[in-house]
Amino acid sequence: MTTDIFSPLKAGTIDLKNRIVMAPLTRSRADGAGVPQPIAAEYYSQRADAGLIITAATQISYEGMGYVRTPGIHTSAQITAWKGIVDAVHAKGGRISVQLWHVGRIASHLNRPVDAGIVAPSAVKAPGKIFTDANGMVDHDQPHALEINEINGITEQFAQAAKTAIAIGFDGVEVHSANGYLLHQFLSSNVNQRSDQYGGSIENRARFPLEVVKAVADAIGASKVGVRVSPGHTFNGIEENDITSLYGYYLPALDKLGLAYLHVMRPTANGFTEDPVTMARALYKGAIVAAGNYTPEDAAALVASGRVDAVAFGRAFIANPDLVERIRSGAPLNEPEVATFYTPGPKGYIDYPRLVA
Ligand SMILES: Cc1cc2nc3c(=O)[nH]c(=O)nc-3n(C[C@H](O)[C@H](O)[C@H](O)COP(=O)(O)O)c2cc1C
């Protein structure tokens, strides 16, 4: 028997009405202090037909903020705004998890409302530039290597953010361990040059990411927790010189925690020749959500094959608030407008047309 992409899925305690997930998408529509704006409630509730909405990556602290106008979940104004968003999505019958994020070294202090540290496993500056409203493209800031007590503090902030999220009604949280941000920096073989218990061997490089996921699971229950990984993704200057053995250790260790799901992103900047979804399926027995340039046809075939439990769409959800209905009816999809991915305001955010207005 094959599984239909429109059939429900229970991922831990998260009930998805279908297997079409809205991928986490940074849209830079919060204010400078990371407070989501009312248009975000409109944007997410327009997409409440998704089986699960995963929010834009959301900081656990100002130290975890790197880009312009990205949301946080650590001040009272941010938390109040998120509660309004969650309520709006629930009122439309949707499910929503928040992606919890610390950028590590992918940051400019110009994008923050307050002074906060720029940190990484080791003092290795990120290559490339980052956009700021103040000065356009600038170099990433030089990070300092985290002290052990700072590492423990970040773990606690992840757990606190998860507790806050559940208290205001989020259906779950997704820990961001992908795309070159702090957890991925610890997993890497180039940004992590530590010689203590958090660096060197694969067990040591995976220690901090696993401590974070365990702390979040202890805080809210593992059955509400997803984790996003992107094996082989070289984005943000990440190198993993031992992908097979690294994820051969990390993914089974995550599997033992009894999480809601593992979210596997196929790399766009690729340092890996294998398909990470195939690799993950062999190493992880729980539910898997796959993302990364899937067409609706690919997604339906992948879910039907039983190799993954759900598929997340990113750009297609930006451009199609009624993506689920379009896939169901075979209607053409609107094309996303790249120029408005990260611009402030409603244009390119809440004004994509539906099939039926
Ligand atoms: C504008 C934009 C913002 C993104 N922001 C995030 C993010 O906040 N967190 C994350 O894990 N991935 C992020 N991604 C990656 C997407 O979640 C997704 O994996 C990627 O777009 C590939 O899927 P797609 O081909 O369906 O778009 C972003 C992608 C885009 C295009």
Short mmCIF file of C-alpha atoms in Angstrom, two decimals, residues 87-295:
data_model
loop_
_atom_site.label_atom_id
_atom_site.label_comp_id
_atom_site.label_asym_id
_atom_site.label_seq_id
_atom_site.Cartn_x
_atom_site.Cartn_y
_atom_site.Cartn_z
CA ASP A 87 -3.77 32.01 17.58
CA ALA A 88 -4.40 33.21 14.01
CA VAL A 89 -3.05 29.96 12.53
CA HIS A 90 -5.03 27.82 14.98
CA ALA A 91 -8.20 29.77 14.20
CA LYS A 92 -7.79 28.59 10.58
CA GLY A 93 -7.22 24.98 11.69
CA GLY A 94 -3.45 25.00 11.06
CA ARG A 95 -0.50 23.62 13.01
CA ILE A 96 2.64 25.67 13.64
CA SER A 97 6.11 24.96 15.09
CA VAL A 98 8.79 27.56 15.69
CA GLN A 99 12.31 27.03 14.33
CA LEU A 100 14.74 27.90 17.14
CA TRP A 101 17.97 29.49 15.95
CA HIS A 102 21.34 30.75 17.03
CA VAL A 103 23.43 32.07 14.11
CA GLY A 104 26.84 31.75 15.78
CA ARG A 105 29.38 33.51 13.55
CA ILE A 106 26.97 34.40 10.71
CA ALA A 107 26.31 37.85 12.07
CA SER A 108 26.90 41.57 11.95
CA HIS A 109 26.42 43.65 15.10
CA LEU A 110 24.82 46.26 12.78
CA ASN A 111 21.76 44.01 12.54
CA ARG A 112 21.13 43.98 16.30
CA PRO A 113 19.29 46.47 18.52
CA VAL A 114 21.76 45.93 21.37
CA ASP A 115 25.39 44.93 21.82
CA ALA A 116 25.70 41.15 22.19
CA GLY A 117 28.59 38.79 21.57
CA ILE A 118 29.54 37.33 18.22
CA VAL A 119 30.35 33.72 19.03
CA ALA A 120 31.40 30.45 17.42
CA PRO A 121 32.98 27.15 18.50
CA SER A 122 36.36 28.69 17.58
CA ALA A 123 37.52 32.18 16.61
CA VAL A 124 37.17 31.47 12.86
CA LYS A 125 35.56 34.31 10.90
CA ALA A 126 32.96 33.41 8.28
CA PRO A 127 33.84 34.05 4.63
CA GLY A 128 31.65 36.26 2.45
CA LYS A 129 29.45 39.21 3.32
CA ILE A 130 26.17 39.80 5.10
CA PHE A 131 23.45 42.38 4.29
CA THR A 132 22.74 45.21 6.73
CA ASP A 133 20.15 47.97 6.45
CA ALA A 134 22.73 50.39 7.87
CA ASN A 135 25.68 49.84 5.49
CA GLY A 136 24.62 47.37 2.79
CA MET A 137 26.91 44.36 2.38
CA VAL A 138 29.58 44.09 5.10
CA ASP A 139 32.05 41.45 6.31
CA HIS A 140 30.82 39.07 8.99
CA ASP A 141 32.05 40.05 12.44
CA GLN A 142 34.99 38.24 14.02
CA PRO A 143 33.60 35.71 16.54
CA HIS A 144 35.13 34.76 19.86
CA ALA A 145 35.46 31.11 20.87
CA LEU A 146 32.73 30.13 23.32
CA GLU A 147 33.74 29.42 26.92
CA ILE A 148 32.22 26.31 28.52
CA ASN A 149 29.93 28.37 30.75
CA GLU A 150 28.70 30.29 27.67
CA ILE A 151 27.98 27.00 25.89
CA ASN A 152 25.89 25.87 28.84
CA GLY A 153 24.08 29.21 28.86
CA ILE A 154 23.09 28.85 25.20
CA THR A 155 21.76 25.34 25.86
CA GLU A 156 19.59 26.79 28.63
CA GLN A 157 18.37 29.57 26.32
CA PHE A 158 17.25 26.99 23.75
CA ALA A 159 15.32 25.14 26.49
CA GLN A 160 13.78 28.39 27.76
CA ALA A 161 12.70 29.42 24.25
CA ALA A 162 11.09 25.99 23.76
CA LYS A 163 9.17 26.32 27.05
CA THR A 164 8.00 29.79 26.05
CA ALA A 165 6.88 28.51 22.65
CA ILE A 166 4.76 25.73 24.12
CA ALA A 167 3.34 28.06 26.78
CA ILE A 168 1.97 30.39 24.09
CA GLY A 169 0.45 27.53 22.10
CA PHE A 170 2.99 26.47 19.45
CA ASP A 171 2.40 22.84 18.47
CA GLY A 172 6.12 22.09 18.54
CA VAL A 173 9.61 23.46 18.02
CA GLU A 174 12.28 22.69 15.43
CA VAL A 175 15.91 22.96 16.51
CA HIS A 176 18.00 24.48 13.70
CA SER A 177 21.06 22.27 13.29
CA ALA A 178 21.53 23.02 9.57
CA ASN A 179 22.80 25.56 7.04
CA GLY A 180 25.99 26.68 8.73
CA TYR A 181 24.55 28.21 11.93
CA LEU A 182 25.79 27.59 15.46
CA LEU A 183 24.90 23.90 15.87
CA HIS A 184 26.21 23.13 12.39
CA GLN A 185 29.38 25.11 13.18
CA PHE A 186 30.02 22.74 16.09
CA LEU A 187 29.42 19.69 13.84
CA SER A 188 31.81 21.02 11.18
CA SER A 189 35.44 20.08 10.79
CA ASN A 190 36.58 23.63 9.93
CA VAL A 191 34.79 26.09 12.27
CA ASN A 192 35.16 23.76 15.25
CA GLN A 193 38.86 23.70 16.11
CA ARG A 194 38.36 23.11 19.83
CA SER A 195 40.53 20.75 21.83
CA ASP A 196 38.16 20.31 24.81
CA GLN A 197 35.15 17.97 25.14
CA TYR A 198 33.29 19.98 22.43
CA GLY A 199 35.84 19.52 19.64
CA GLY A 200 38.09 17.01 17.92
CA SER A 201 36.35 13.63 17.67
CA ILE A 202 32.93 13.22 16.07
CA GLU A 203 31.43 12.44 19.50
CA ASN A 204 32.84 15.72 20.80
CA ARG A 205 31.71 17.79 17.79
CA ALA A 206 28.17 16.40 18.15
CA ARG A 207 28.13 16.95 21.94
CA PHE A 208 26.75 20.51 21.97
CA PRO A 209 24.05 19.91 19.31
CA LEU A 210 22.92 16.79 21.20
CA GLU A 211 22.96 18.63 24.53
CA VAL A 212 20.75 21.34 23.02
CA VAL A 213 18.26 18.86 21.56
CA LYS A 214 18.16 16.87 24.82
CA ALA A 215 17.62 20.03 26.90
CA VAL A 216 14.79 21.12 24.59
CA ALA A 217 13.26 17.62 24.73
CA ASP A 218 13.51 17.58 28.54
CA ALA A 219 11.87 21.02 28.69
CA ILE A 220 8.80 20.31 26.54
CA GLY A 221 8.74 16.57 25.74
CA ALA A 222 10.63 14.94 22.86
CA SER A 223 7.38 14.24 21.00
CA LYS A 224 7.03 17.98 20.24
CA VAL A 225 10.60 18.42 18.96
CA GLY A 226 11.93 18.29 15.41
CA VAL A 227 15.55 18.80 14.35
CA ARG A 228 16.71 20.16 11.00
CA VAL A 229 19.97 18.92 9.47
CA SER A 230 21.63 19.56 6.10
CA PRO A 231 24.40 16.97 5.65
CA GLY A 232 27.00 18.17 3.18
CA HIS A 233 25.60 21.69 2.88
CA THR A 234 28.62 23.96 2.39
CA PHE A 235 26.51 27.13 2.85
CA ASN A 236 28.04 29.75 5.17
CA GLY A 237 31.53 28.32 4.76
CA ILE A 238 30.87 24.95 6.42
CA GLU A 239 33.10 21.94 5.77
CA GLU A 240 32.38 18.44 7.02
CA ASN A 241 35.32 16.28 6.00
CA ASP A 242 33.70 13.08 7.29
CA ILE A 243 30.00 13.39 6.46
CA THR A 244 29.21 9.68 6.46
CA SER A 245 30.75 8.97 9.86
CA LEU A 246 29.60 12.29 11.36
CA TYR A 247 25.93 11.77 10.51
CA GLY A 248 26.39 8.02 11.07
CA TYR A 249 26.88 9.01 14.71
CA TYR A 250 24.62 12.09 15.01
CA LEU A 251 21.42 10.81 13.38
CA PRO A 252 21.13 7.53 15.37
CA ALA A 253 21.85 9.52 18.56
CA LEU A 254 18.96 11.86 17.66
CA ASP A 255 16.77 8.85 16.81
CA LYS A 256 17.23 7.46 20.33
CA LEU A 257 15.60 10.59 21.79
CA GLY A 258 12.16 9.74 20.35
CA LEU A 259 11.64 13.08 18.58
CA ALA A 260 8.60 14.15 16.58
CA TYR A 261 10.60 14.15 13.35
CA LEU A 262 13.96 14.66 11.65
CA HIS A 263 13.95 17.33 8.92
CA VAL A 264 16.55 16.63 6.23
CA MET A 265 17.43 19.40 3.81
CA ARG A 266 19.09 18.46 0.55
CA PRO A 267 22.02 20.80 0.05
CA THR A 268 21.97 23.46 -2.60
CA ALA A 269 25.67 24.27 -2.11
CA ASN A 270 26.82 20.71 -2.15
CA GLY A 271 29.81 19.03 -0.56
CA PHE A 272 28.27 15.58 -0.73
CA THR A 273 27.61 13.29 -3.64
CA GLU A 274 25.17 10.93 -1.88
CA ASP A 275 21.49 11.75 -1.39
CA PRO A 276 21.26 12.82 2.28
CA VAL A 277 17.64 11.70 2.46
CA THR A 278 18.63 8.14 1.51
CA MET A 279 21.48 8.32 4.02
CA ALA A 280 19.15 9.59 6.77
CA ARG A 281 16.53 6.91 6.11
CA ALA A 282 19.12 4.21 6.75
CA LEU A 283 20.22 5.83 10.03
CA TYR A 284 16.97 7.19 11.47
CA LYS A 285 13.85 5.12 12.17
CA GLY A 286 11.45 7.89 13.28
CA ALA A 287 9.46 10.23 11.03
CA ILE A 288 11.44 12.11 8.36
CA VAL A 289 10.48 15.34 6.61
CA ALA A 290 12.52 15.98 3.43
CA ALA A 291 13.10 19.41 1.86
CA GLY A 292 15.11 20.85 -0.99
CA ASN A 293 13.91 21.61 -4.48
CA TYR A 294 11.15 19.00 -4.66
CA THR A 295 8.40 19.34 -7.24
#
